[in-house]
Coordinates of C-alpha atoms in Angstrom, one line a residue:
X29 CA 150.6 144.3 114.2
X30 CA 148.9 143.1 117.7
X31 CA 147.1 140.3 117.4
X32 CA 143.5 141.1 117.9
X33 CA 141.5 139.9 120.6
X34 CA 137.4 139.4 120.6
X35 CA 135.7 143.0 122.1
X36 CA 133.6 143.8 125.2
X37 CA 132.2 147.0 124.3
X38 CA 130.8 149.3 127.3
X39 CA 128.7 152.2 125.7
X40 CA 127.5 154.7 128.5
X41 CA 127.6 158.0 130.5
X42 CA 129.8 159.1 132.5
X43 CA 129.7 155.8 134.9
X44 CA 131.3 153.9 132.3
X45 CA 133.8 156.4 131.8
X46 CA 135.3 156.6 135.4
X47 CA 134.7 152.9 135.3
X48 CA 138.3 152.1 135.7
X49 CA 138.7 153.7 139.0
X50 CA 136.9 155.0 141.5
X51 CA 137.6 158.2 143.0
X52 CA 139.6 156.8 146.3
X53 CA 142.3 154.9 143.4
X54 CA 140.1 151.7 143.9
X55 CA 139.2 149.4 141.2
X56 CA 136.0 150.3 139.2
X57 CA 133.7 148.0 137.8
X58 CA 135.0 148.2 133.9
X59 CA 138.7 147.6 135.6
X60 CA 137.5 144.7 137.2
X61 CA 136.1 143.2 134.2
X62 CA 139.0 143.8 132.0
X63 CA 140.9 142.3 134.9
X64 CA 138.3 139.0 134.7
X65 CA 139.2 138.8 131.0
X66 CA 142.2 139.3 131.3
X67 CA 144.2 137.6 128.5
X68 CA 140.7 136.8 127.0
X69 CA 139.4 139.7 125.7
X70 CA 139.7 143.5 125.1
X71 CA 137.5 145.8 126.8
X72 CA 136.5 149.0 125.1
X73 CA 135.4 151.9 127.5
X74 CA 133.2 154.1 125.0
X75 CA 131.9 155.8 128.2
X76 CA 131.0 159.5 127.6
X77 CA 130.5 161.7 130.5
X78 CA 127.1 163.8 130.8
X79 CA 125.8 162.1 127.9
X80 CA 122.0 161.1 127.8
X81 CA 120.6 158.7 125.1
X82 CA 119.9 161.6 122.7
X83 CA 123.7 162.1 122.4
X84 CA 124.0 158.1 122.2
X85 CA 121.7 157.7 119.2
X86 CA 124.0 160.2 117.3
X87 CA 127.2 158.3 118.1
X88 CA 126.3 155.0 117.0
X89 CA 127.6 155.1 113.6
X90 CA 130.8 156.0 115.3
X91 CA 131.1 153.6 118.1
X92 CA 129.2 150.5 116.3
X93 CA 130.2 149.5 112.6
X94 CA 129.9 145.9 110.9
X95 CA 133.9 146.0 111.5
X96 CA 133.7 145.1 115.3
X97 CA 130.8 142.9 114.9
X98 CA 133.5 139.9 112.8
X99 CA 133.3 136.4 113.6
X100 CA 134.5 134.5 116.8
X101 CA 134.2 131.0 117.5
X102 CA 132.7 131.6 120.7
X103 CA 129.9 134.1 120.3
X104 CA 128.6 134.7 116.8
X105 CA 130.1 137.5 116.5
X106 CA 134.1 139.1 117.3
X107 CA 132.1 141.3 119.7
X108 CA 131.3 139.2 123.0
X109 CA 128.6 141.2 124.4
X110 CA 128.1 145.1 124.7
X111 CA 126.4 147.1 128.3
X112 CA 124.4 149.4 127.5
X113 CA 124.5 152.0 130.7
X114 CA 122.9 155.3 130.3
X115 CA 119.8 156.9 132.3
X116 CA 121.8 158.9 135.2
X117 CA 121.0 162.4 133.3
X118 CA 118.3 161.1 131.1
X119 CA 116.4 161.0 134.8
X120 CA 117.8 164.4 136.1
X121 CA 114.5 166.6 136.6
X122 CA 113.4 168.8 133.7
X123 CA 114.7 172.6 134.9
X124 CA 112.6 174.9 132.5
X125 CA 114.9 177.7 131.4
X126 CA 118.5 175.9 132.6
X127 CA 121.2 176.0 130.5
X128 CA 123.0 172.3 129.6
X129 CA 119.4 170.6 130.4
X130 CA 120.3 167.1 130.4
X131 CA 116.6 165.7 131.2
X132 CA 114.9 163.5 128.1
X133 CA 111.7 162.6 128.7
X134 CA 111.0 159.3 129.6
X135 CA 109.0 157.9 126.8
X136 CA 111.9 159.5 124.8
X137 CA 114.5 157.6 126.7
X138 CA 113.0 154.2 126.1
X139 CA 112.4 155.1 121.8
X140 CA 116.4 155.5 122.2
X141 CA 117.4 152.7 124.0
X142 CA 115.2 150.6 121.5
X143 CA 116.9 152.6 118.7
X144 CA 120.2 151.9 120.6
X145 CA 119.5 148.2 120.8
X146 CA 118.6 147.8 117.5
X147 CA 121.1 149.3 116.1
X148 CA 123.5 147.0 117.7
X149 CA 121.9 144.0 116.5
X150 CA 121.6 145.4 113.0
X151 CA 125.5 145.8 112.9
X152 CA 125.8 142.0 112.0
X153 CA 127.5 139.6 109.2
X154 CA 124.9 137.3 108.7
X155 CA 121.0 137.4 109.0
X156 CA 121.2 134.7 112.3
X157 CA 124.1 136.6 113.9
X158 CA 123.5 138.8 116.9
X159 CA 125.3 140.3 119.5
X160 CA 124.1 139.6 123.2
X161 CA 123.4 142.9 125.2
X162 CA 123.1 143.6 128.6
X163 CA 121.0 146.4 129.4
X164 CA 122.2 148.4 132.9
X165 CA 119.6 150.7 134.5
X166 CA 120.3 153.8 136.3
X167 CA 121.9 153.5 139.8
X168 CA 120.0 155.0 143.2
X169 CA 120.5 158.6 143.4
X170 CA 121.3 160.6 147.0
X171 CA 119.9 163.9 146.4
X172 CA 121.1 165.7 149.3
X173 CA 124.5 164.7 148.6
X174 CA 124.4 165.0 145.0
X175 CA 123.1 168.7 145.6
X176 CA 125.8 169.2 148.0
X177 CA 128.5 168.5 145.5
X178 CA 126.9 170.0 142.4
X179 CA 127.1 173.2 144.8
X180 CA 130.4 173.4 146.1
X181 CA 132.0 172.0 142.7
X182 CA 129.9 174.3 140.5
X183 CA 128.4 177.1 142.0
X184 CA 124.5 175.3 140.7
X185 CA 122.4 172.2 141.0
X186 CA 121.6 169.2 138.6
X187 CA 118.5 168.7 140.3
X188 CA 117.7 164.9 140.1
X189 CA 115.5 162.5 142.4
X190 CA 115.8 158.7 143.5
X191 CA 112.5 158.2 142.7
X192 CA 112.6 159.4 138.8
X193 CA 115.9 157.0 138.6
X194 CA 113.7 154.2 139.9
X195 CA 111.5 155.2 136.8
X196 CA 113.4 155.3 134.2
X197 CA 115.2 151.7 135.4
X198 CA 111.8 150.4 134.8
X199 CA 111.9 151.5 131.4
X200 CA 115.1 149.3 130.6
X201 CA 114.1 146.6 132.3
X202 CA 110.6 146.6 129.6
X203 CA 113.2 147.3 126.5
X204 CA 115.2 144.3 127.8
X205 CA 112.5 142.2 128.4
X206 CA 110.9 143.5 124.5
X207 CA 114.4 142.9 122.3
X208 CA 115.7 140.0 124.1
X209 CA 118.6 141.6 126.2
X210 CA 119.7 140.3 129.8
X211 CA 119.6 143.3 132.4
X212 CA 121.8 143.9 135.2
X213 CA 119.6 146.5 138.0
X214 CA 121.7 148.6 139.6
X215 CA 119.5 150.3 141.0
X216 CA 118.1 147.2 143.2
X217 CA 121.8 145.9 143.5
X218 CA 122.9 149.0 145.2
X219 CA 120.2 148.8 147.9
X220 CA 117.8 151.8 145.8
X221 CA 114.6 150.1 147.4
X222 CA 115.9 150.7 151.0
X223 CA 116.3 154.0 151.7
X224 CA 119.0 156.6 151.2
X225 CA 121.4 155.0 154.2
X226 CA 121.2 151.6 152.5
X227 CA 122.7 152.9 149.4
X228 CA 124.7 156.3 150.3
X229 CA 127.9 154.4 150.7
X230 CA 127.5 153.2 147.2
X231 CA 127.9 156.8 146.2
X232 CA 131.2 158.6 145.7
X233 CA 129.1 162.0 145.5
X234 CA 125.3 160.9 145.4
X235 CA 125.3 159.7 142.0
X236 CA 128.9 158.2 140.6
X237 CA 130.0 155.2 142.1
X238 CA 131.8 154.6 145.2
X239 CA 134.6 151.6 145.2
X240 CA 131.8 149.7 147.2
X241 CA 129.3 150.7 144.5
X242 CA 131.6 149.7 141.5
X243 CA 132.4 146.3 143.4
X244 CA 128.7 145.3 143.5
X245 CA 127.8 146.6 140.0
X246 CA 131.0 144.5 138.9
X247 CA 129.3 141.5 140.5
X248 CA 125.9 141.8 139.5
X249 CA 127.2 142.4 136.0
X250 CA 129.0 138.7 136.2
X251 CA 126.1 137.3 137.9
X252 CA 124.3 137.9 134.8
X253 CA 126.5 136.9 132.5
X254 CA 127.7 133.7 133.7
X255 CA 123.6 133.4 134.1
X256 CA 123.0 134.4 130.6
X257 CA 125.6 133.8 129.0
X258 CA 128.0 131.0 130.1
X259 CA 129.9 130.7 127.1
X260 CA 130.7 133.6 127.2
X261 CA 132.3 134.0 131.1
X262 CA 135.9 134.0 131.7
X263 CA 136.9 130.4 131.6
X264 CA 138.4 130.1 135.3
X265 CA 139.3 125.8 135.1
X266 CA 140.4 123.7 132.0
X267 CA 137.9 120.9 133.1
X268 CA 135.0 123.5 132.3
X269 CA 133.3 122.6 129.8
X270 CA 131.9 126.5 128.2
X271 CA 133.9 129.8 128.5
X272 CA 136.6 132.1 127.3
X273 CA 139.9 130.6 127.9
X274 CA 142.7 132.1 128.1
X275 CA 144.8 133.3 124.7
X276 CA 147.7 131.2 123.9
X277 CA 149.7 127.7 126.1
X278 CA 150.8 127.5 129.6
X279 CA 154.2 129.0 130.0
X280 CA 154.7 125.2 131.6
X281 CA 153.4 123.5 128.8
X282 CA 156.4 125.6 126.9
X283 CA 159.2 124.8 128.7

């Protein structure tokens, strides 16, 4: 039996799911954190491509049990923190009549994420246990170029606007703020604010992430936790005092 290892658990769309590798081979951002905590942790992708948070509230039982929420000396819990990443077709523009209508309206979308967040917390051994949670808002969106592939790859549009991305962000930023979550915005991290040639070359297709894109969401994300949560960063030198070192001796100290 392998030893077990305390959890990272990403829970998202499909952003988290390609979050390995970006479409040119490059690291994504989950493959650069499992590569961070490396030897430290396990990293569970529960990414779920063209999900929105409807679809998330009915997968919690599955993805969140009391099981992966066991003690660890160095959170409170055997899970170290969980992202919470959805929004991307949450935001996509309501299309009347279209079939596989991913839009949920945005008063809707924050009730889920609050649902989603509390959920998480609930799943917990004792009463002052709880799991931290880093709340990820919707990236920028290039419409032209997210039209462009929609079209040649399917034959119809998604349609779906930077602006209503911006929107629903906002919305995660309040739920974070409300339950006590730390946020990483992806949307201001991938240059959103500054106009489509700022943040095109995020973009692998005008909405999944680019390798440059993954890089900077990888960063943010560690920004904020070693911000946050400092115990729980990768523990980089023996002197520190706070962190996850890594699992088991020095091969030096066994020879």
């Amino acid at each position: 039996m392998i030893m077990s290892r305390p959890a990272i658990i990403l829970f998202g769309d499909s952003i988290t799911q390609q979050g390995f590798s970006s479409a040119t081979n490059s690291p994504g951002w989950v493959g650069l954190l499992s590569n961070a905590y490396t030897r430290r942790a396990d990293v569970f992708n529960r990414g779920f491509s063209g999900y929105n948070t409807r679809h998330a509230v009915d997968l919690l039982p599955t993805v969140f049990n009391k099981d992966m929420m066991m003690t660890h000396p160095n959170s409170s819990t055997n899970t170290l923190f969980v992202t919470v990443f959805f929004g991307a077709n949450d935001a996509s523009l309501p299309t009347g009549e279209r079939e596989h209508n991913q839009h949920v309206p945005i008063e809707e979308y924050e009730q889920n994420l609050r649902i989603i967040v509390a959920d998480i917390i609930g799943n917990k051994l004792e009463e002052e246990q709880k799991t931290p949670i880093i709340l990820i808002t919707p990236p920028p969106l290039d419409e032209k170029a997210w039209d462009k592939y929609c079209h040649e790859e399917f034959d119809d549009l998604s349609p779906r606007s930077n602006e209503q991305s911006k929107l629903y962000g906002e919305r995660v930023k309040l739920v974070a703020n409300d339950m006590g979550c730390s946020i990483v915005d992806s949307f201001s991290l991938l240059g959103g604010n500054n106009g489509v040639s700022a943040y095109a070359e995020c973009l692998e297709d005008g909405l999944h992430l680019s390798a440059k894109g993954n890089e900077l969401l990888y960063e943010g994300l560690m920004d904020v936790i070693i911000r946050d949560l400092p115990h729980l960063a990768p523990k980089v030198n023996e002197d520190d005092s706070t962190g996850i070192a890594l699992e088991g001796a020095q091969w030096k100290d066994l020879c």
